[in-house]
mmCIF file with all atom_site columns, C-alpha atoms in Angstrom:
data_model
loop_
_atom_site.group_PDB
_atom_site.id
_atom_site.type_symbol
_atom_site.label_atom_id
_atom_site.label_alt_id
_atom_site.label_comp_id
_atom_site.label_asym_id
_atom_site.label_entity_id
_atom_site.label_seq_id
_atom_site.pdbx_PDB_ins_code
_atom_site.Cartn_x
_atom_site.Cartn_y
_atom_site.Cartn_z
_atom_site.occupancy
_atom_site.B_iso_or_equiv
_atom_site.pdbx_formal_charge
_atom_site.auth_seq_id
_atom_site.auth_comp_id
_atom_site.auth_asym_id
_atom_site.auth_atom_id
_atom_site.pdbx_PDB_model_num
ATOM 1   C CA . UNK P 1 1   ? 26.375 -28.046 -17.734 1.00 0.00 ? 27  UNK P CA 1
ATOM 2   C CA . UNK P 1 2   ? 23.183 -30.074 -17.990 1.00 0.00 ? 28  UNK P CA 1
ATOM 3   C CA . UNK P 1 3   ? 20.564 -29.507 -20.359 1.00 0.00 ? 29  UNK P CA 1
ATOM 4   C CA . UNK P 1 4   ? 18.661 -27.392 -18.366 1.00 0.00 ? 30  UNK P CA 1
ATOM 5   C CA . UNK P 1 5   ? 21.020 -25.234 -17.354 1.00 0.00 ? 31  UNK P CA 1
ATOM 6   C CA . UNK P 1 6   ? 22.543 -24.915 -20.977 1.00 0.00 ? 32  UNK P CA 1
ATOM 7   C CA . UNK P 1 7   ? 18.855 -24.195 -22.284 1.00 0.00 ? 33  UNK P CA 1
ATOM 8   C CA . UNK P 1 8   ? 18.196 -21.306 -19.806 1.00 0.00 ? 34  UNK P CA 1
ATOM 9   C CA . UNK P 1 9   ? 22.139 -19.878 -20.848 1.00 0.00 ? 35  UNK P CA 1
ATOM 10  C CA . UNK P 1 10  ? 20.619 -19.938 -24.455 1.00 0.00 ? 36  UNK P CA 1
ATOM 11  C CA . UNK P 1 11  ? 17.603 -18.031 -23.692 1.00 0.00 ? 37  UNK P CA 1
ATOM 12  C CA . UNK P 1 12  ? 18.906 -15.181 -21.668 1.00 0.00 ? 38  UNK P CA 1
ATOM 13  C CA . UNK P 1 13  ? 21.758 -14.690 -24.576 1.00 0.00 ? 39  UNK P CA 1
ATOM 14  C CA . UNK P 1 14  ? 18.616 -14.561 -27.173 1.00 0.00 ? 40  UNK P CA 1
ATOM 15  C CA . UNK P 1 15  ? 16.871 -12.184 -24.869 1.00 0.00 ? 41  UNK P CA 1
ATOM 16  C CA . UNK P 1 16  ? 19.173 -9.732  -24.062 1.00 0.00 ? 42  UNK P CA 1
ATOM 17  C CA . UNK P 1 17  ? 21.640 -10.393 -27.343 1.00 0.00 ? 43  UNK P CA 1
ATOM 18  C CA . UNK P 1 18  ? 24.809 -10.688 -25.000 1.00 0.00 ? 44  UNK P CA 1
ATOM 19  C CA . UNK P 1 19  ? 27.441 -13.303 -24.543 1.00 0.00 ? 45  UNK P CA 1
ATOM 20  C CA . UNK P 1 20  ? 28.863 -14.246 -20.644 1.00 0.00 ? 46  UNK P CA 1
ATOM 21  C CA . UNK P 1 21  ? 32.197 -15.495 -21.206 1.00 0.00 ? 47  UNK P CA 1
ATOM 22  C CA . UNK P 1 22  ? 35.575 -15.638 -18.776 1.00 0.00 ? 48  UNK P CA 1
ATOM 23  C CA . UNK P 1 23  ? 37.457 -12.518 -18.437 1.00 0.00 ? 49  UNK P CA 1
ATOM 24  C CA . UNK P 1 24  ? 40.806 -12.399 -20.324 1.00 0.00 ? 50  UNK P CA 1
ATOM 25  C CA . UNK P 1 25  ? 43.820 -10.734 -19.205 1.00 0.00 ? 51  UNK P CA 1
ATOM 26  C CA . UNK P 1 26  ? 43.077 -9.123  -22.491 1.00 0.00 ? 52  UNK P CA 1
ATOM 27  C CA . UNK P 1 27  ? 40.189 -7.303  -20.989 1.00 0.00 ? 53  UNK P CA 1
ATOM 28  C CA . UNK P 1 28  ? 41.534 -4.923  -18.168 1.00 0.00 ? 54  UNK P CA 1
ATOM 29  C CA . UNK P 1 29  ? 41.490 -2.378  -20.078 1.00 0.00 ? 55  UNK P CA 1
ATOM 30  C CA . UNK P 1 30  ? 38.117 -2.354  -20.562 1.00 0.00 ? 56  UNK P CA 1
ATOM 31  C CA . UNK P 1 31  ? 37.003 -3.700  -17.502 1.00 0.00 ? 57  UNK P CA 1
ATOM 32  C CA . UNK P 1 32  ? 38.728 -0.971  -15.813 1.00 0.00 ? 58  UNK P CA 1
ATOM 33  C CA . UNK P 1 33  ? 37.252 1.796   -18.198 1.00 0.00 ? 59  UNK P CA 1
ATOM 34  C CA . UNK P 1 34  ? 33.465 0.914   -16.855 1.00 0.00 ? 60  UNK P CA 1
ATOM 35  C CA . UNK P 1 35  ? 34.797 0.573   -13.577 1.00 0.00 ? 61  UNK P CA 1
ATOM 36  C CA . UNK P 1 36  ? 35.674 4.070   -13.489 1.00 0.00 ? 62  UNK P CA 1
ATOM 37  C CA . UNK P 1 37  ? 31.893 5.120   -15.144 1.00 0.00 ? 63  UNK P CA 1
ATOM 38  C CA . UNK P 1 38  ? 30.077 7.280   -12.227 1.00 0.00 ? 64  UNK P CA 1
ATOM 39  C CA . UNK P 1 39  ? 27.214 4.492   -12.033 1.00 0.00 ? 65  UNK P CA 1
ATOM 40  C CA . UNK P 1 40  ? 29.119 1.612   -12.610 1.00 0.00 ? 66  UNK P CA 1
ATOM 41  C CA . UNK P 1 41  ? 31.620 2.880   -9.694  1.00 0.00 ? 67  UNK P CA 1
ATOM 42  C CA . UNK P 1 42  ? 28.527 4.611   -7.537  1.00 0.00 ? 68  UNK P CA 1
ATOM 43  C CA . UNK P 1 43  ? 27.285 0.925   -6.656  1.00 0.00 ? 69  UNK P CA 1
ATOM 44  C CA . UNK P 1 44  ? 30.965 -0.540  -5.895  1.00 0.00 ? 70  UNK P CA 1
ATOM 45  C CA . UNK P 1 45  ? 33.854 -0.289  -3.362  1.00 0.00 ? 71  UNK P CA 1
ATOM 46  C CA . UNK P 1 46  ? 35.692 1.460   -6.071  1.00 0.00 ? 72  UNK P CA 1
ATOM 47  C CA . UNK P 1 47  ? 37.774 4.448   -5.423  1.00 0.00 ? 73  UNK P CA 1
ATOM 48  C CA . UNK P 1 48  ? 37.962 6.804   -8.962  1.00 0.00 ? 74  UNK P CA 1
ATOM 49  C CA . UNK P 1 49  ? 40.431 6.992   -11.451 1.00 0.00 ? 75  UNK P CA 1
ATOM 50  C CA . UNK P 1 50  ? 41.134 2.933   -11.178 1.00 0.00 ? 76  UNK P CA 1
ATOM 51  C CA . UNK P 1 51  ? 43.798 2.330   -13.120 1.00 0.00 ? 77  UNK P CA 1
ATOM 52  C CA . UNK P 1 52  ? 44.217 -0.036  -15.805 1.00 0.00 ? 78  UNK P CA 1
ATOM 53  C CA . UNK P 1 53  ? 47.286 -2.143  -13.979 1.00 0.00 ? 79  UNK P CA 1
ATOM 54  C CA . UNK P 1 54  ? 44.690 -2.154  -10.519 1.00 0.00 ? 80  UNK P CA 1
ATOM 55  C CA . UNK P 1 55  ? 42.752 -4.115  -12.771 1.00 0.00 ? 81  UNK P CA 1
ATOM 56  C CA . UNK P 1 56  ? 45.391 -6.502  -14.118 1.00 0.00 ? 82  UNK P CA 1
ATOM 57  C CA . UNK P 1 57  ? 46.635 -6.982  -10.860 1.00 0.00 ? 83  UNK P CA 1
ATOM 58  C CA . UNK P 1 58  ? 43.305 -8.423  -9.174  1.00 0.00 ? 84  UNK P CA 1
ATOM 59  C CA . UNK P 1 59  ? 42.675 -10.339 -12.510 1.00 0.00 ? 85  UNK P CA 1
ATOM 60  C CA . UNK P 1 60  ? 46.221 -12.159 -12.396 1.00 0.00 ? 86  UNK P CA 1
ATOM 61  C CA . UNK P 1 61  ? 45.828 -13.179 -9.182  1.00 0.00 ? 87  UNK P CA 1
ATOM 62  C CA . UNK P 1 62  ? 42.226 -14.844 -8.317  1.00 0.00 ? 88  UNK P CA 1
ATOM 63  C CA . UNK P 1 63  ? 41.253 -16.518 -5.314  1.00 0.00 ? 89  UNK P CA 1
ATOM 64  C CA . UNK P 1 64  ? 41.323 -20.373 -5.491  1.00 0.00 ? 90  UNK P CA 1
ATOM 65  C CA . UNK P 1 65  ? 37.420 -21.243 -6.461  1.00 0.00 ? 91  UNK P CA 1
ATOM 66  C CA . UNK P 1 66  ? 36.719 -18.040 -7.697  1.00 0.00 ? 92  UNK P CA 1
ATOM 67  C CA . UNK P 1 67  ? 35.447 -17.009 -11.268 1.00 0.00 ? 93  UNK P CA 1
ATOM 68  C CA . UNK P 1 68  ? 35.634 -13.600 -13.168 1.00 0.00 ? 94  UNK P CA 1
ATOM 69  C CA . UNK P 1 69  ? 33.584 -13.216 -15.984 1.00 0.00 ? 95  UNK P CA 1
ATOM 70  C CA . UNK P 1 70  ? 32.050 -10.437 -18.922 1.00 0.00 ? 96  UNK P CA 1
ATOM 71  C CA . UNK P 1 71  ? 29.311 -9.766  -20.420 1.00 0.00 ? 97  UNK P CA 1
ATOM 72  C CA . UNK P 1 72  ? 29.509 -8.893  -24.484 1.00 0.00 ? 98  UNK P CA 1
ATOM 73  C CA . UNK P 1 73  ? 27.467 -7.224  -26.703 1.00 0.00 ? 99  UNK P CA 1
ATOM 74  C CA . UNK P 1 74  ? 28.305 -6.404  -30.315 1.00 0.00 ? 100 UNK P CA 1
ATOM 75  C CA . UNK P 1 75  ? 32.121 -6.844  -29.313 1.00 0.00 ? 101 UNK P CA 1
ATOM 76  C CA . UNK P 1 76  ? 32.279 -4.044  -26.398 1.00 0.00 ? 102 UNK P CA 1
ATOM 77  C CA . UNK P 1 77  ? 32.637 -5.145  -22.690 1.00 0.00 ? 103 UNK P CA 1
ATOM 78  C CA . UNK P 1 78  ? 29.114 -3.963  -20.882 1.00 0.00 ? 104 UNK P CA 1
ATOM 79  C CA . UNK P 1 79  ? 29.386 -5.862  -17.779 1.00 0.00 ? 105 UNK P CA 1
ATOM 80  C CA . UNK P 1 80  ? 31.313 -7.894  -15.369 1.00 0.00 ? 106 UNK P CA 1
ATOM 81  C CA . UNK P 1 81  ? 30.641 -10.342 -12.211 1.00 0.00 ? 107 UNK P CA 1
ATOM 82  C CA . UNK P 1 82  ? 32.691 -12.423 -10.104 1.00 0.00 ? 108 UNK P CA 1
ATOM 83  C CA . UNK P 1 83  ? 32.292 -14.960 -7.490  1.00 0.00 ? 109 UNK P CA 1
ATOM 84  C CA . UNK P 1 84  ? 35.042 -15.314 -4.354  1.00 0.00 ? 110 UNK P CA 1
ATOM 85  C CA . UNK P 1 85  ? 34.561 -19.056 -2.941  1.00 0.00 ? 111 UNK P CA 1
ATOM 86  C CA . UNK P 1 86  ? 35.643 -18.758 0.925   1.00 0.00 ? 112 UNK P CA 1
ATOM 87  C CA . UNK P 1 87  ? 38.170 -21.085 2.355   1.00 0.00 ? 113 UNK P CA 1
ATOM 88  C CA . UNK P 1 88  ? 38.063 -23.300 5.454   1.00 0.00 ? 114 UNK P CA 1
ATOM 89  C CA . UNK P 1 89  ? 34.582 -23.460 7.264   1.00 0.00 ? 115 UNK P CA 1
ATOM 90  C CA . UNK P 1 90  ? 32.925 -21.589 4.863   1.00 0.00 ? 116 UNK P CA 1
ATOM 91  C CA . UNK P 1 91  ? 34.210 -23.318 1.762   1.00 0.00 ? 117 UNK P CA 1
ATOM 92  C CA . UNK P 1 92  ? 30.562 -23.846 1.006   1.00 0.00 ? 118 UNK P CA 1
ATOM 93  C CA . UNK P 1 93  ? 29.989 -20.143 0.797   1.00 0.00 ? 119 UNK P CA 1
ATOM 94  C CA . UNK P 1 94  ? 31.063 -17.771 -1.791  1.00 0.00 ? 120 UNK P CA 1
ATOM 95  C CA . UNK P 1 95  ? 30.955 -13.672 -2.554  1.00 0.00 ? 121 UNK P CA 1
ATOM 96  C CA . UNK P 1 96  ? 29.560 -11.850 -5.052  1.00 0.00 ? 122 UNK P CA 1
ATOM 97  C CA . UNK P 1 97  ? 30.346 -8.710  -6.740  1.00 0.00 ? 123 UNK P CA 1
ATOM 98  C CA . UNK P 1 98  ? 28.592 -7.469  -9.945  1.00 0.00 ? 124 UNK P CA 1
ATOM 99  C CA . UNK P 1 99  ? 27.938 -4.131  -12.578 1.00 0.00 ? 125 UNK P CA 1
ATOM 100 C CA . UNK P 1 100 ? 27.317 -3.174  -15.814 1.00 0.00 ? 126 UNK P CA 1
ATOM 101 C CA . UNK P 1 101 ? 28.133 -0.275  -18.209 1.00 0.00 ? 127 UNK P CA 1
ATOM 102 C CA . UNK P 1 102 ? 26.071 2.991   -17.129 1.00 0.00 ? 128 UNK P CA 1
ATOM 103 C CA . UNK P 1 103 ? 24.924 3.205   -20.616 1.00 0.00 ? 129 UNK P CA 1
ATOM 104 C CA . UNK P 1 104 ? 23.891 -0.518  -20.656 1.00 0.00 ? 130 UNK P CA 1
ATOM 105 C CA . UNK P 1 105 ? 21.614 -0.799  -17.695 1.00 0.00 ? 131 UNK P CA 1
ATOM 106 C CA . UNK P 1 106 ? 18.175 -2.141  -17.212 1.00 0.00 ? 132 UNK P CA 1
ATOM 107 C CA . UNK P 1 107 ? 18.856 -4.186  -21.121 1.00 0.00 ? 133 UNK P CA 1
ATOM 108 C CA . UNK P 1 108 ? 18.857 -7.677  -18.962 1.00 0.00 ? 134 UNK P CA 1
ATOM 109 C CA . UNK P 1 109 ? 22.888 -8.150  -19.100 1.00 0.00 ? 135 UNK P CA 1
ATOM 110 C CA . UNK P 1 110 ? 22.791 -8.415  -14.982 1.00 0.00 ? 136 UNK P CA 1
ATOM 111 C CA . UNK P 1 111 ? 20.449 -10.989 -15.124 1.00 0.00 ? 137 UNK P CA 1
ATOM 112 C CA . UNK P 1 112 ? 22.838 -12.908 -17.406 1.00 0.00 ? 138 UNK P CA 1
ATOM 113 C CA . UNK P 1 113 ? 25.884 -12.436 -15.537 1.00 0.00 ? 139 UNK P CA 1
ATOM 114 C CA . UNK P 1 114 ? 23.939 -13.309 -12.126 1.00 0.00 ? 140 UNK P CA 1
ATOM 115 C CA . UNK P 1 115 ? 22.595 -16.144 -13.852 1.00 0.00 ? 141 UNK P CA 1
ATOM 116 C CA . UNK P 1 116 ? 25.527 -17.427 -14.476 1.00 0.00 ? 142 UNK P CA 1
ATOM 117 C CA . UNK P 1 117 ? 27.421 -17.079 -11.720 1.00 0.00 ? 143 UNK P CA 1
ATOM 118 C CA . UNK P 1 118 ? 24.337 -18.670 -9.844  1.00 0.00 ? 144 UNK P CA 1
ATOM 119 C CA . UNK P 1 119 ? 24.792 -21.686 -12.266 1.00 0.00 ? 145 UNK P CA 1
ATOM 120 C CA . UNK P 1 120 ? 28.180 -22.023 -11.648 1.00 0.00 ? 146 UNK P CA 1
ATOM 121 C CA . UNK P 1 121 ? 27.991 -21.798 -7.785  1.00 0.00 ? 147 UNK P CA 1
ATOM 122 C CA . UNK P 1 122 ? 25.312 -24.401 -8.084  1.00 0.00 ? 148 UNK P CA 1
ATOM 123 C CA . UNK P 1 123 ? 26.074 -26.817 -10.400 1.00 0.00 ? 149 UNK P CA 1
ATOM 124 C CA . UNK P 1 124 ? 29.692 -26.684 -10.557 1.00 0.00 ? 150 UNK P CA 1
ATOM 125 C CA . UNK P 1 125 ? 30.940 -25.271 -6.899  1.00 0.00 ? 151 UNK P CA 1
ATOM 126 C CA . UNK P 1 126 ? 28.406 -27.109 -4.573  1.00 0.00 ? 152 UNK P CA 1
ATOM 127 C CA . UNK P 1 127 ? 27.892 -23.310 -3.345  1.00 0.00 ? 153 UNK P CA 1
ATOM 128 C CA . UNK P 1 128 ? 25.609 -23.564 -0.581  1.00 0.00 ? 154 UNK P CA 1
ATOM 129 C CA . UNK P 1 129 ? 25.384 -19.598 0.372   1.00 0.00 ? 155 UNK P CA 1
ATOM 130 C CA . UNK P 1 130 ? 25.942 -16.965 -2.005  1.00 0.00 ? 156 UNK P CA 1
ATOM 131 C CA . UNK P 1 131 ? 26.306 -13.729 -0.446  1.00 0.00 ? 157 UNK P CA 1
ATOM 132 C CA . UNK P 1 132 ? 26.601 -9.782  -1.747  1.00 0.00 ? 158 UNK P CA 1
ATOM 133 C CA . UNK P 1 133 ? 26.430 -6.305  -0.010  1.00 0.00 ? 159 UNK P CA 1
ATOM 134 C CA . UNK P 1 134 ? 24.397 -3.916  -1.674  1.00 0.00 ? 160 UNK P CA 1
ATOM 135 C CA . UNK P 1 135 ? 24.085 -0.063  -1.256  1.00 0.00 ? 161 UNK P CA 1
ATOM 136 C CA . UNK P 1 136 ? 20.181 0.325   -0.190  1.00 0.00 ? 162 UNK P CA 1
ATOM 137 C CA . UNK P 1 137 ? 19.888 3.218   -2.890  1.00 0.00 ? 163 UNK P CA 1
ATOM 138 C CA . UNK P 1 138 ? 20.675 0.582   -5.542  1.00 0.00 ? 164 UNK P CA 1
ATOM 139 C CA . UNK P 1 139 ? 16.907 -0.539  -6.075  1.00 0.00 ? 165 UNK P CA 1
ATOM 140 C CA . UNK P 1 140 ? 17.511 -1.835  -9.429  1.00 0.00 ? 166 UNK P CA 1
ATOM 141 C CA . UNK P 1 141 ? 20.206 -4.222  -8.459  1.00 0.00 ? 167 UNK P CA 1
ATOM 142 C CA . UNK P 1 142 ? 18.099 -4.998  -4.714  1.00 0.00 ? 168 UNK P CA 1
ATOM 143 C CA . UNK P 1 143 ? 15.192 -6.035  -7.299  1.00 0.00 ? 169 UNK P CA 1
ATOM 144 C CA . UNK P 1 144 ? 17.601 -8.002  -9.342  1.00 0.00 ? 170 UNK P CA 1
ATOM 145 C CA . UNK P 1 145 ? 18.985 -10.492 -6.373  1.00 0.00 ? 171 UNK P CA 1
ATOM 146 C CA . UNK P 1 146 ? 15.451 -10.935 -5.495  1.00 0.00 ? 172 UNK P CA 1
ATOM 147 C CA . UNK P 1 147 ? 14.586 -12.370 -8.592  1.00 0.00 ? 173 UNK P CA 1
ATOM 148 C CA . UNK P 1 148 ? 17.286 -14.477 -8.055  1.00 0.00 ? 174 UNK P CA 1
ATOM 149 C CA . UNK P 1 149 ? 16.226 -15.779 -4.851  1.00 0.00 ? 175 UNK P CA 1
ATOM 150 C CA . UNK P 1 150 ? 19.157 -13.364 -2.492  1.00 0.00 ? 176 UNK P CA 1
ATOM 151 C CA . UNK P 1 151 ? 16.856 -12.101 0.507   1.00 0.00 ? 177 UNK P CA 1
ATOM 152 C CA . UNK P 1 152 ? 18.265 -9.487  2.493   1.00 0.00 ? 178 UNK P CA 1
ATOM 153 C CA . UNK P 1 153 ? 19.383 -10.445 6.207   1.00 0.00 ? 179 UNK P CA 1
ATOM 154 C CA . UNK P 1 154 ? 20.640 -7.047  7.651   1.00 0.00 ? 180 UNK P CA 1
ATOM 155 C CA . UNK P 1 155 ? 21.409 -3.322  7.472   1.00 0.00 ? 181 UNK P CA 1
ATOM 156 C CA . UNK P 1 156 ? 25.381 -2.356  7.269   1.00 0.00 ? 182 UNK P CA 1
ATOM 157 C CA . UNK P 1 157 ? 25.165 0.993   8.696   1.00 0.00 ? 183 UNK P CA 1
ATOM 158 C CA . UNK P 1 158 ? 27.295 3.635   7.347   1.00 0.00 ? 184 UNK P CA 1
ATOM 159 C CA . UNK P 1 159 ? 28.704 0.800   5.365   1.00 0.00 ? 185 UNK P CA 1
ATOM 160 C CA . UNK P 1 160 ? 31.034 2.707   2.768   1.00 0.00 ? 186 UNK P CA 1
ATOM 161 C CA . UNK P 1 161 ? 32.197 6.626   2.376   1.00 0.00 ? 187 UNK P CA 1
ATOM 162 C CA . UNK P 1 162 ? 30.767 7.173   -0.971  1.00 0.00 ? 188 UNK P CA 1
ATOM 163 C CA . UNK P 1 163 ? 30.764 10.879  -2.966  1.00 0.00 ? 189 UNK P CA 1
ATOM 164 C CA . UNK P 1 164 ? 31.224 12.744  0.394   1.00 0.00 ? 190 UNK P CA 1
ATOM 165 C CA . UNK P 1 165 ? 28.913 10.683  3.103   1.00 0.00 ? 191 UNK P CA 1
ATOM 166 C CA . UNK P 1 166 ? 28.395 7.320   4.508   1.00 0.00 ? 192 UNK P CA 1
ATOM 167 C CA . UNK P 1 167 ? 26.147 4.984   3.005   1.00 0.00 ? 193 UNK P CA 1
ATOM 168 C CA . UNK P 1 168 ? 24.201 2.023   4.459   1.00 0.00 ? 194 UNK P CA 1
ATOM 169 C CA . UNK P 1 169 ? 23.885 -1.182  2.624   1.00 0.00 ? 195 UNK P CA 1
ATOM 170 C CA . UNK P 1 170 ? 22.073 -4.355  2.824   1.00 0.00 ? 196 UNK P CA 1
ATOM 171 C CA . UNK P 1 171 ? 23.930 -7.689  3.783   1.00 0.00 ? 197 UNK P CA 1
ATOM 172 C CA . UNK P 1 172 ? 21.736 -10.405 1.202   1.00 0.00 ? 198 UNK P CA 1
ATOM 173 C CA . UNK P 1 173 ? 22.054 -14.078 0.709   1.00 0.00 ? 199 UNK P CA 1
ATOM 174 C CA . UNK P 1 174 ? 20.697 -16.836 -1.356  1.00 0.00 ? 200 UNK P CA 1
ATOM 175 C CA . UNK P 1 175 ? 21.014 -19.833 0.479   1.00 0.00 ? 201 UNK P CA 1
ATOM 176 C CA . UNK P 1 176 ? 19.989 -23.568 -1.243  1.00 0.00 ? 202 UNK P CA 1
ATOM 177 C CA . UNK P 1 177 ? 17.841 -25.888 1.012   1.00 0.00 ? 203 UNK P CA 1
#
């Protein structure tokens, strides 16, 4: 990590008081115990009641180039993000999928985790185009990839069946020049 990037890491743990690390297989359980909070699951593909082997079973197995982490504050597990690198043509493009602890929002732990996942896809992955899907009800997290640079480049109607009716969602990117 250069200097840079290490100094802006510093700062957003001093803001916000959290530390990003990599998941641990030691984490499911509490990874899958915000993924099944109503907000945390509202802006996700999620289906409820995800169980806590669901969630060992995507963490054992991750995608070549890919990187799960968590966000930590005073010991608890508020927050998690991941990347997905793409394979063959579009090994210079990766996915993102993010969310934080309904009782942790809006404290700056998403800006963490997104920055660094951003650092890594730049600095360490060569990660051209990062990508997301976002429900367009989710104007907190919309505002948050903006900040980031992510602009949005389509509508995904009916997108998802979510609490008893389709849902659109925005297709966004953040491509480096």
């Amino acid at each position: 990590m250069n200097s840079e990037s290490q100094y802006q890491d510093e700062r957003s743990q001093k803001q916000c008081g959290v530390e990003i690390r990599a998941a641990r297989m030691s984490d499911a359980e509490a990874i899958a115990l915000i993924a099944n909070l109503p907000g945390y699951r509202a802006g996700t593909l999620r289906l409820p009641f995800q169980s806590v082997e669901e969630t060992r079973q995507w963490m054992e197995k991750p995608a070549l180039g890919s990187i799960n982490l968590v966000a930590v504050l005073d010991g608890q597990i508020v927050g998690n993000a991941g990347m997905r690198r793409h394979a063959g043509r579009q090994i210079h493009t990766g996915h993102l999928g993010m969310g934080v602890h309904d009782d942790f929002t809006g404290r700056g732990i998403g800006s963490a985790l997104l920055a660094a996942v951003v650092d890594t896809a730049d600095n360490w992955l060569a990660i051209k185009r990062l990508e997301l899907t976002v429900y367009v009800d989710n104007e907190p997290a919309i505002r948050l990839y903006e900040k980031f640079g992510f602009e949005t480049e389509g509508r995904l109607r009916a997108f998802a069946f979510r609490n008893g009716e389709y849902v659109d969602a925005f297709a966004m990117a953040r491509v480096r020049m």
